[in-house]
Amino acid sequence: MMLSDLVLILVTSLIQIVCVLVGVAFLTLLERKVLGYIHLRKGPNKLGFMGLLQPFGDAIKLFTKEQSLPVNSNLLIFYLSPVVSLFLALLLWLGVPFFTFHLNFNLSFLFIMSVMSLSVYTIILAGWASNSSYAMLGSMRAIAQLISYEVSLILILLSFLFYIFEFNMLKLSIYQSGGLWFMFIFFPLSLMLMVSFLAETNRSPFDFAEGESELVSGFNVEYSSGGFAMIFLAEYASILFMSAMFTLLVLGGPLNSLSFFIKFMLVAFFWIWVRGSLPRYRYDKLMYLVWKCYLPVSLMFLMFYFSLVEFFVAVFL
């Protein structure tokens, strides 16, 4: 690879990461505005025009506040966990085939699934290193939830992969370019995929790892200042990424078109809408949903779509 190619990859990756962080900032503003109107009140509207500068004020406040030092915590892991969590959330974006295709390789789907699985470790280490009962309970809840939903999520995604017979995410966009979205072909799986993405990002109604009413904020209870801000940024970067993934998987359209970003924005809005509308699930209901409903149904659909593909290959090829 030429040196100019490496420089181009580095520059485009940095631009993409900066754009993601700016998108995260304004997603938090959108969430506070939407939740405000759901509650029949106004959201942030003082700082700048209609509150547009509020995210930057929040960021300055968070990173300049005093950092607490839990005496009994494992300080190295305690401080590294939020950094690694944010790094993994941003690393996910480097596999998305945007205009430059800088890291769009043939196994990009496997790369993204591998990085998504690593986020589990940062949560369990953050809870364990805090040396707090509430933090440990929150991290254990998160681990059980994330591992459970990853099983059904991978089975759901395998149905899409059997259909296109590729691990390249760009092919998803090409296969739907004719106008027939995968939302119609995989309709039940598309709904299950959205719920699994909600559970993977620890969002309402599946925010058990951060149960404010019973866990005092869960695994991040001991974090303050920059550490809390990094966990916050990682969560919202993951929400944006899951929205992009869902749009790419089932809502079709070329990646470089305006329609893709409109659909992407609507899916991100849905995340906020769900938070303002639905109450938190009961934990045993959450586990019942994934192990007794989603797992057998996703296995059934996987066998169905695999047999369908094999039938068409045998008949038409």
CSV table of N, CA, C and O in Angstrom, one decimal, residues 109-204:
chain,number,residue,atom,x,y,z
A,109,PHE,N,-18.5,-7.3,7.9
A,109,PHE,CA,-19.6,-7.7,8.8
A,109,PHE,C,-19.0,-8.4,10.0
A,109,PHE,O,-19.4,-8.2,11.1
A,110,LEU,N,-18.1,-9.3,9.8
A,110,LEU,CA,-17.5,-10.0,10.9
A,110,LEU,C,-16.7,-9.1,11.8
A,110,LEU,O,-16.7,-9.2,13.0
A,111,PHE,N,-16.0,-8.1,11.2
A,111,PHE,CA,-15.2,-7.1,12.0
A,111,PHE,C,-16.2,-6.4,12.9
A,111,PHE,O,-15.9,-6.2,14.1
A,112,ILE,N,-17.3,-5.9,12.4
A,112,ILE,CA,-18.3,-5.2,13.2
A,112,ILE,C,-18.8,-6.0,14.3
A,112,ILE,O,-18.9,-5.6,15.5
A,113,MET,N,-19.2,-7.3,14.1
A,113,MET,CA,-19.7,-8.1,15.1
A,113,MET,C,-18.7,-8.4,16.2
A,113,MET,O,-19.0,-8.5,17.4
A,114,SER,N,-17.4,-8.6,15.8
A,114,SER,CA,-16.4,-8.8,16.8
A,114,SER,C,-16.2,-7.6,17.7
A,114,SER,O,-16.0,-7.8,18.9
A,115,VAL,N,-16.1,-6.4,17.1
A,115,VAL,CA,-16.0,-5.2,17.9
A,115,VAL,C,-17.2,-5.0,18.8
A,115,VAL,O,-17.0,-4.6,20.0
A,116,MET,N,-18.4,-5.3,18.4
A,116,MET,CA,-19.6,-5.2,19.2
A,116,MET,C,-19.5,-6.1,20.4
A,116,MET,O,-19.9,-5.7,21.5
A,117,SER,N,-19.0,-7.3,20.2
A,117,SER,CA,-18.9,-8.2,21.3
A,117,SER,C,-17.9,-7.8,22.4
A,117,SER,O,-18.0,-8.1,23.6
A,118,LEU,N,-16.9,-7.0,22.0
A,118,LEU,CA,-15.8,-6.6,22.9
A,118,LEU,C,-16.4,-5.6,23.9
A,118,LEU,O,-15.8,-5.4,25.0
A,119,SER,N,-17.4,-4.9,23.6
A,119,SER,CA,-18.0,-3.8,24.5
A,119,SER,C,-18.4,-4.4,25.8
A,119,SER,O,-18.5,-3.7,26.8
A,120,VAL,N,-18.8,-5.7,25.8
A,120,VAL,CA,-19.2,-6.4,27.1
A,120,VAL,C,-18.1,-6.3,28.1
A,120,VAL,O,-18.4,-6.1,29.3
A,121,TYR,N,-16.8,-6.5,27.7
A,121,TYR,CA,-15.7,-6.5,28.7
A,121,TYR,C,-15.5,-5.2,29.4
A,121,TYR,O,-15.2,-5.1,30.5
A,122,THR,N,-15.7,-4.1,28.6
A,122,THR,CA,-15.5,-2.8,29.2
A,122,THR,C,-16.6,-2.5,30.3
A,122,THR,O,-16.2,-1.9,31.4
A,123,ILE,N,-17.8,-3.0,30.1
A,123,ILE,CA,-18.8,-2.8,31.1
A,123,ILE,C,-18.6,-3.6,32.4
A,123,ILE,O,-18.7,-3.1,33.5
A,124,ILE,N,-18.2,-4.9,32.2
A,124,ILE,CA,-17.9,-5.7,33.4
A,124,ILE,C,-16.7,-5.3,34.2
A,124,ILE,O,-16.7,-5.3,35.4
A,125,LEU,N,-15.7,-4.8,33.4
A,125,LEU,CA,-14.5,-4.3,34.1
A,125,LEU,C,-14.8,-2.9,34.8
A,125,LEU,O,-14.2,-2.7,35.9
A,126,ALA,N,-15.6,-2.1,34.2
A,126,ALA,CA,-16.0,-0.8,34.9
A,126,ALA,C,-16.7,-1.1,36.2
A,126,ALA,O,-16.5,-0.5,37.2
A,127,GLY,N,-17.7,-2.1,36.2
A,127,GLY,CA,-18.4,-2.4,37.4
A,127,GLY,C,-17.5,-3.1,38.4
A,127,GLY,O,-17.6,-2.7,39.6
A,128,TRP,N,-16.6,-4.0,38.0
A,128,TRP,CA,-15.8,-4.7,39.0
A,128,TRP,C,-14.7,-3.8,39.6
A,128,TRP,O,-14.5,-3.8,40.8
A,129,ALA,N,-14.1,-2.9,38.7
A,129,ALA,CA,-13.0,-2.0,39.2
A,129,ALA,C,-13.6,-0.9,40.1
A,129,ALA,O,-12.8,-0.4,40.9
A,130,SER,N,-14.9,-0.6,40.1
A,130,SER,CA,-15.4,0.4,40.9
A,130,SER,C,-15.5,-0.1,42.4
A,130,SER,O,-15.5,0.8,43.3
A,131,ASN,N,-15.5,-1.4,42.6
A,131,ASN,CA,-15.5,-2.0,44.0
A,131,ASN,C,-16.8,-1.4,44.7
A,131,ASN,O,-16.7,-1.0,45.9
A,132,SER,N,-17.9,-1.4,44.0
A,132,SER,CA,-19.2,-1.0,44.6
A,132,SER,C,-20.2,-2.0,44.3
A,132,SER,O,-20.3,-2.6,43.2
A,133,SER,N,-21.1,-2.3,45.2
A,133,SER,CA,-22.1,-3.3,45.1
A,133,SER,C,-23.1,-2.9,44.0
A,133,SER,O,-23.5,-3.8,43.1
A,134,TYR,N,-23.5,-1.6,43.9
A,134,TYR,CA,-24.4,-1.2,42.9
A,134,TYR,C,-23.8,-1.3,41.5
A,134,TYR,O,-24.5,-1.7,40.6
A,135,ALA,N,-22.5,-0.9,41.4
A,135,ALA,CA,-21.9,-1.0,40.1
A,135,ALA,C,-21.7,-2.4,39.6
A,135,ALA,O,-21.9,-2.7,38.4
A,136,MET,N,-21.4,-3.3,40.6
A,136,MET,CA,-21.2,-4.7,40.2
A,136,MET,C,-22.5,-5.3,39.8
A,136,MET,O,-22.6,-6.1,38.8
A,137,LEU,N,-23.6,-5.0,40.5
A,137,LEU,CA,-24.9,-5.5,40.1
A,137,LEU,C,-25.3,-5.0,38.7
A,137,LEU,O,-25.8,-5.8,37.9
A,138,GLY,N,-25.1,-3.7,38.5
A,138,GLY,CA,-25.4,-3.2,37.2
A,138,GLY,C,-24.6,-3.8,36.1
A,138,GLY,O,-25.1,-4.1,35.0
A,139,SER,N,-23.3,-4.1,36.3
A,139,SER,CA,-22.5,-4.7,35.2
A,139,SER,C,-22.9,-6.2,35.0
A,139,SER,O,-22.9,-6.6,33.9
A,140,MET,N,-23.3,-6.9,36.1
A,140,MET,CA,-23.7,-8.3,35.9
A,140,MET,C,-25.0,-8.3,35.1
A,140,MET,O,-25.2,-9.2,34.3
A,141,ARG,N,-25.9,-7.4,35.4
A,141,ARG,CA,-27.2,-7.3,34.6
A,141,ARG,C,-26.9,-7.1,33.2
A,141,ARG,O,-27.4,-7.7,32.3
A,142,ALA,N,-25.9,-6.1,32.9
A,142,ALA,CA,-25.6,-5.8,31.5
A,142,ALA,C,-25.0,-6.9,30.8
A,142,ALA,O,-25.3,-7.2,29.6
A,143,ILE,N,-24.1,-7.7,31.5
A,143,ILE,CA,-23.5,-8.8,30.8
A,143,ILE,C,-24.5,-9.9,30.4
A,143,ILE,O,-24.5,-10.4,29.3
A,144,ALA,N,-25.4,-10.2,31.4
A,144,ALA,CA,-26.4,-11.2,31.1
A,144,ALA,C,-27.3,-10.8,29.9
A,144,ALA,O,-27.6,-11.6,29.0
A,145,GLN,N,-27.6,-9.5,29.9
A,145,GLN,CA,-28.5,-9.0,28.9
A,145,GLN,C,-27.8,-8.9,27.5
A,145,GLN,O,-28.4,-9.4,26.5
A,146,LEU,N,-26.6,-8.4,27.5
A,146,LEU,CA,-25.9,-8.3,26.2
A,146,LEU,C,-25.5,-9.6,25.6
A,146,LEU,O,-25.7,-9.9,24.4
A,147,ILE,N,-25.1,-10.6,26.4
A,147,ILE,CA,-24.7,-11.9,25.9
A,147,ILE,C,-26.0,-12.6,25.4
A,147,ILE,O,-26.0,-13.3,24.3
A,148,SER,N,-27.1,-12.5,26.1
A,148,SER,CA,-28.3,-13.2,25.7
A,148,SER,C,-28.8,-12.6,24.4
A,148,SER,O,-29.2,-13.4,23.5
A,149,TYR,N,-28.8,-11.3,24.2
A,149,TYR,CA,-29.3,-10.8,23.0
A,149,TYR,C,-28.4,-10.9,21.8
A,149,TYR,O,-28.8,-10.8,20.7
A,150,GLU,N,-27.1,-11.0,22.1
A,150,GLU,CA,-26.1,-11.3,21.0
A,150,GLU,C,-26.4,-12.6,20.3
A,150,GLU,O,-26.2,-12.7,19.1
A,151,VAL,N,-26.8,-13.6,21.1
A,151,VAL,CA,-27.1,-14.9,20.5
A,151,VAL,C,-28.2,-14.8,19.5
A,151,VAL,O,-28.0,-15.2,18.3
A,152,SER,N,-29.3,-14.2,19.8
A,152,SER,CA,-30.4,-14.1,18.9
A,152,SER,C,-30.1,-13.1,17.8
A,152,SER,O,-30.5,-13.3,16.6
A,153,LEU,N,-29.3,-12.1,18.1
A,153,LEU,CA,-28.9,-11.0,17.1
A,153,LEU,C,-28.1,-11.7,16.0
A,153,LEU,O,-28.3,-11.4,14.8
A,154,ILE,N,-27.1,-12.5,16.3
A,154,ILE,CA,-26.3,-13.1,15.3
A,154,ILE,C,-27.1,-14.1,14.5
A,154,ILE,O,-26.9,-14.1,13.2
A,155,LEU,N,-28.1,-14.8,15.1
A,155,LEU,CA,-28.9,-15.7,14.3
A,155,LEU,C,-29.8,-14.9,13.3
A,155,LEU,O,-30.0,-15.3,12.2
A,156,ILE,N,-30.3,-13.7,13.8
A,156,ILE,CA,-31.1,-12.9,12.9
A,156,ILE,C,-30.2,-12.4,11.7
A,156,ILE,O,-30.6,-12.4,10.5
A,157,LEU,N,-29.0,-11.9,12.0
A,157,LEU,CA,-28.1,-11.4,11.0
A,157,LEU,C,-27.7,-12.5,10.0
A,157,LEU,O,-27.4,-12.2,8.8
A,158,LEU,N,-27.6,-13.7,10.5
A,158,LEU,CA,-27.2,-14.8,9.6
A,158,LEU,C,-28.3,-15.0,8.5
A,158,LEU,O,-27.9,-15.4,7.4
A,159,SER,N,-29.5,-14.8,8.8
A,159,SER,CA,-30.6,-14.9,7.7
A,159,SER,C,-30.3,-13.9,6.6
A,159,SER,O,-30.4,-14.2,5.4
A,160,PHE,N,-29.9,-12.7,7.0
A,160,PHE,CA,-29.5,-11.7,5.9
A,160,PHE,C,-28.3,-12.1,5.2
A,160,PHE,O,-28.2,-12.0,4.0
A,161,LEU,N,-27.3,-12.7,5.9
A,161,LEU,CA,-26.1,-13.1,5.2
A,161,LEU,C,-26.3,-14.3,4.3
A,161,LEU,O,-25.7,-14.4,3.2
A,162,PHE,N,-27.2,-15.2,4.7
A,162,PHE,CA,-27.5,-16.3,3.8
A,162,PHE,C,-28.2,-15.8,2.5
A,162,PHE,O,-28.0,-16.4,1.4
A,163,TYR,N,-28.9,-14.8,2.6
A,163,TYR,CA,-29.6,-14.2,1.5
A,163,TYR,C,-28.7,-13.6,0.5
A,163,TYR,O,-28.9,-13.7,-0.7
A,164,ILE,N,-27.7,-12.9,1.0
A,164,ILE,CA,-26.7,-12.2,0.1
A,164,ILE,C,-25.4,-13.0,-0.2
A,164,ILE,O,-24.7,-12.7,-1.1
A,165,PHE,N,-25.2,-14.0,0.7
A,165,PHE,CA,-24.0,-14.8,0.5
A,165,PHE,C,-22.7,-14.0,0.5
A,165,PHE,O,-21.8,-14.3,-0.3
A,166,GLU,N,-22.6,-13.0,1.3
A,166,GLU,CA,-21.5,-12.1,1.4
A,166,GLU,C,-21.3,-11.6,2.8
A,166,GLU,O,-22.3,-11.5,3.6
A,167,PHE,N,-20.1,-11.3,3.2
A,167,PHE,CA,-19.8,-10.6,4.5
A,167,PHE,C,-19.5,-9.1,4.3
A,167,PHE,O,-19.2,-8.5,5.3
A,168,ASN,N,-19.6,-8.7,3.1
A,168,ASN,CA,-19.4,-7.3,2.8
A,168,ASN,C,-20.6,-6.5,3.0
A,168,ASN,O,-21.6,-6.7,2.3
A,169,MET,N,-20.6,-5.4,3.8
A,169,MET,CA,-21.8,-4.6,4.1
A,169,MET,C,-22.2,-3.8,2.9
A,169,MET,O,-23.4,-3.5,2.8
A,170,LEU,N,-21.3,-3.5,2.0
A,170,LEU,CA,-21.7,-2.8,0.8
A,170,LEU,C,-22.7,-3.5,0.0
A,170,LEU,O,-23.6,-2.9,-0.7
A,171,LYS,N,-22.6,-4.8,0.0
A,171,LYS,CA,-23.5,-5.7,-0.8
A,171,LYS,C,-25.0,-5.5,-0.4
A,171,LYS,O,-25.9,-5.7,-1.2
A,172,LEU,N,-25.2,-5.3,0.9
A,172,LEU,CA,-26.5,-5.0,1.4
A,172,LEU,C,-27.2,-3.9,0.7
A,172,LEU,O,-28.4,-4.0,0.3
A,173,SER,N,-26.5,-2.8,0.5
A,173,SER,CA,-27.0,-1.7,-0.2
A,173,SER,C,-27.3,-2.0,-1.7
A,173,SER,O,-28.3,-1.6,-2.3
A,174,ILE,N,-26.4,-2.8,-2.3
A,174,ILE,CA,-26.5,-3.1,-3.7
A,174,ILE,C,-27.7,-4.0,-4.0
A,174,ILE,O,-28.5,-3.8,-4.9
A,175,TYR,N,-27.9,-4.9,-3.1
A,175,TYR,CA,-29.1,-5.9,-3.3
A,175,TYR,C,-30.4,-5.2,-3.1
A,175,TYR,O,-31.4,-5.6,-3.6
A,176,GLN,N,-30.5,-4.1,-2.4
A,176,GLN,CA,-31.7,-3.3,-2.2
A,176,GLN,C,-31.9,-2.1,-3.1
A,176,GLN,O,-32.8,-1.4,-3.0
A,177,SER,N,-30.9,-1.9,-4.0
A,177,SER,CA,-30.9,-0.7,-4.8
A,177,SER,C,-32.1,-0.8,-5.8
A,177,SER,O,-32.5,0.3,-6.4
A,178,GLY,N,-32.7,-1.9,-6.1
A,178,GLY,CA,-33.8,-2.0,-7.0
A,178,GLY,C,-35.1,-1.5,-6.5
A,178,GLY,O,-36.1,-1.3,-7.2
A,179,GLY,N,-35.2,-1.2,-5.2
A,179,GLY,CA,-36.4,-0.7,-4.6
A,179,GLY,C,-37.1,-1.6,-3.6
A,179,GLY,O,-38.0,-1.2,-2.9
A,180,LEU,N,-36.8,-2.9,-3.7
A,180,LEU,CA,-37.4,-3.9,-2.8
A,180,LEU,C,-36.5,-4.0,-1.5
A,180,LEU,O,-35.4,-4.6,-1.5
A,181,TRP,N,-36.9,-3.3,-0.4
A,181,TRP,CA,-36.2,-3.3,0.8
A,181,TRP,C,-36.3,-4.6,1.5
A,181,TRP,O,-37.3,-5.4,1.4
A,182,PHE,N,-35.3,-4.9,2.3
A,182,PHE,CA,-35.3,-6.2,3.1
A,182,PHE,C,-36.3,-6.1,4.2
A,182,PHE,O,-36.7,-7.1,4.8
A,183,MET,N,-36.8,-4.9,4.5
A,183,MET,CA,-37.9,-4.8,5.5
A,183,MET,C,-39.1,-5.6,5.1
A,183,MET,O,-39.8,-6.2,5.9
A,184,PHE,N,-39.4,-5.7,3.8
A,184,PHE,CA,-40.6,-6.4,3.3
A,184,PHE,C,-40.3,-7.9,3.2
A,184,PHE,O,-41.2,-8.7,3.5
A,185,ILE,N,-39.0,-8.3,2.8
A,185,ILE,CA,-38.7,-9.7,2.7
A,185,ILE,C,-38.5,-10.3,4.1
A,185,ILE,O,-38.9,-11.5,4.3
A,186,PHE,N,-37.9,-9.6,5.0
A,186,PHE,CA,-37.6,-10.1,6.3
A,186,PHE,C,-38.4,-9.3,7.4
A,186,PHE,O,-37.9,-8.9,8.4
A,187,PHE,N,-39.7,-9.2,7.2
A,187,PHE,CA,-40.5,-8.3,8.0
A,187,PHE,C,-40.5,-8.7,9.5
A,187,PHE,O,-40.1,-7.8,10.4
A,188,PRO,N,-40.8,-9.9,9.9
A,188,PRO,CA,-40.7,-10.3,11.3
A,188,PRO,C,-39.3,-10.1,11.9
A,188,PRO,O,-39.1,-9.6,13.0
A,189,LEU,N,-38.3,-10.5,11.1
A,189,LEU,CA,-36.9,-10.4,11.6
A,189,LEU,C,-36.5,-9.0,11.7
A,189,LEU,O,-35.7,-8.7,12.6
A,190,SER,N,-37.0,-8.1,10.9
A,190,SER,CA,-36.7,-6.7,11.0
A,190,SER,C,-37.2,-6.1,12.3
A,190,SER,O,-36.4,-5.3,13.0
A,191,LEU,N,-38.4,-6.5,12.8
A,191,LEU,CA,-38.9,-6.0,14.1
A,191,LEU,C,-38.0,-6.6,15.2
A,191,LEU,O,-37.7,-5.9,16.2
A,192,MET,N,-37.7,-7.9,15.1
A,192,MET,CA,-36.9,-8.5,16.1
A,192,MET,C,-35.5,-7.8,16.2
A,192,MET,O,-34.9,-7.7,17.2
A,193,LEU,N,-35.0,-7.5,15.0
A,193,LEU,CA,-33.7,-6.8,14.9
A,193,LEU,C,-33.7,-5.5,15.6
A,193,LEU,O,-32.7,-5.2,16.4
A,194,MET,N,-34.7,-4.7,15.4
A,194,MET,CA,-34.8,-3.4,16.1
A,194,MET,C,-34.8,-3.6,17.6
A,194,MET,O,-34.1,-2.8,18.3
A,195,VAL,N,-35.6,-4.5,18.1
A,195,VAL,CA,-35.7,-4.8,19.6
A,195,VAL,C,-34.3,-5.2,20.1
A,195,VAL,O,-33.9,-4.8,21.2
A,196,SER,N,-33.7,-6.1,19.3
A,196,SER,CA,-32.3,-6.6,19.8
A,196,SER,C,-31.3,-5.5,19.8
A,196,SER,O,-30.5,-5.4,20.7
A,197,PHE,N,-31.4,-4.5,18.8
A,197,PHE,CA,-30.5,-3.4,18.9
A,197,PHE,C,-30.8,-2.5,20.1
A,197,PHE,O,-29.9,-1.9,20.7
A,198,LEU,N,-32.1,-2.3,20.4
A,198,LEU,CA,-32.4,-1.5,21.6
A,198,LEU,C,-31.8,-2.2,22.8
A,198,LEU,O,-31.3,-1.5,23.7
A,199,ALA,N,-31.9,-3.5,22.9
A,199,ALA,CA,-31.3,-4.2,24.1
A,199,ALA,C,-29.8,-4.1,24.1
A,199,ALA,O,-29.2,-4.0,25.2
A,200,GLU,N,-29.2,-4.2,22.9
A,200,GLU,CA,-27.7,-4.2,22.8
A,200,GLU,C,-27.2,-2.8,23.3
A,200,GLU,O,-26.0,-2.7,23.8
A,201,THR,N,-27.9,-1.8,23.1
A,201,THR,CA,-27.5,-0.4,23.5
A,201,THR,C,-27.9,0.0,24.9
A,201,THR,O,-27.7,1.1,25.3
A,202,ASN,N,-28.5,-0.9,25.6
A,202,ASN,CA,-29.0,-0.7,27.0
A,202,ASN,C,-29.9,0.5,27.0
A,202,ASN,O,-29.9,1.4,27.9
A,203,ARG,N,-30.8,0.6,26.1
A,203,ARG,CA,-31.8,1.7,26.0
A,203,ARG,C,-33.2,1.3,26.5
A,203,ARG,O,-33.5,0.1,26.5
A,204,SER,N,-34.0,2.2,26.9
A,204,SER,CA,-35.4,1.9,27.3
A,204,SER,C,-36.1,1.2,26.2
A,204,SER,O,-35.9,1.5,25.0
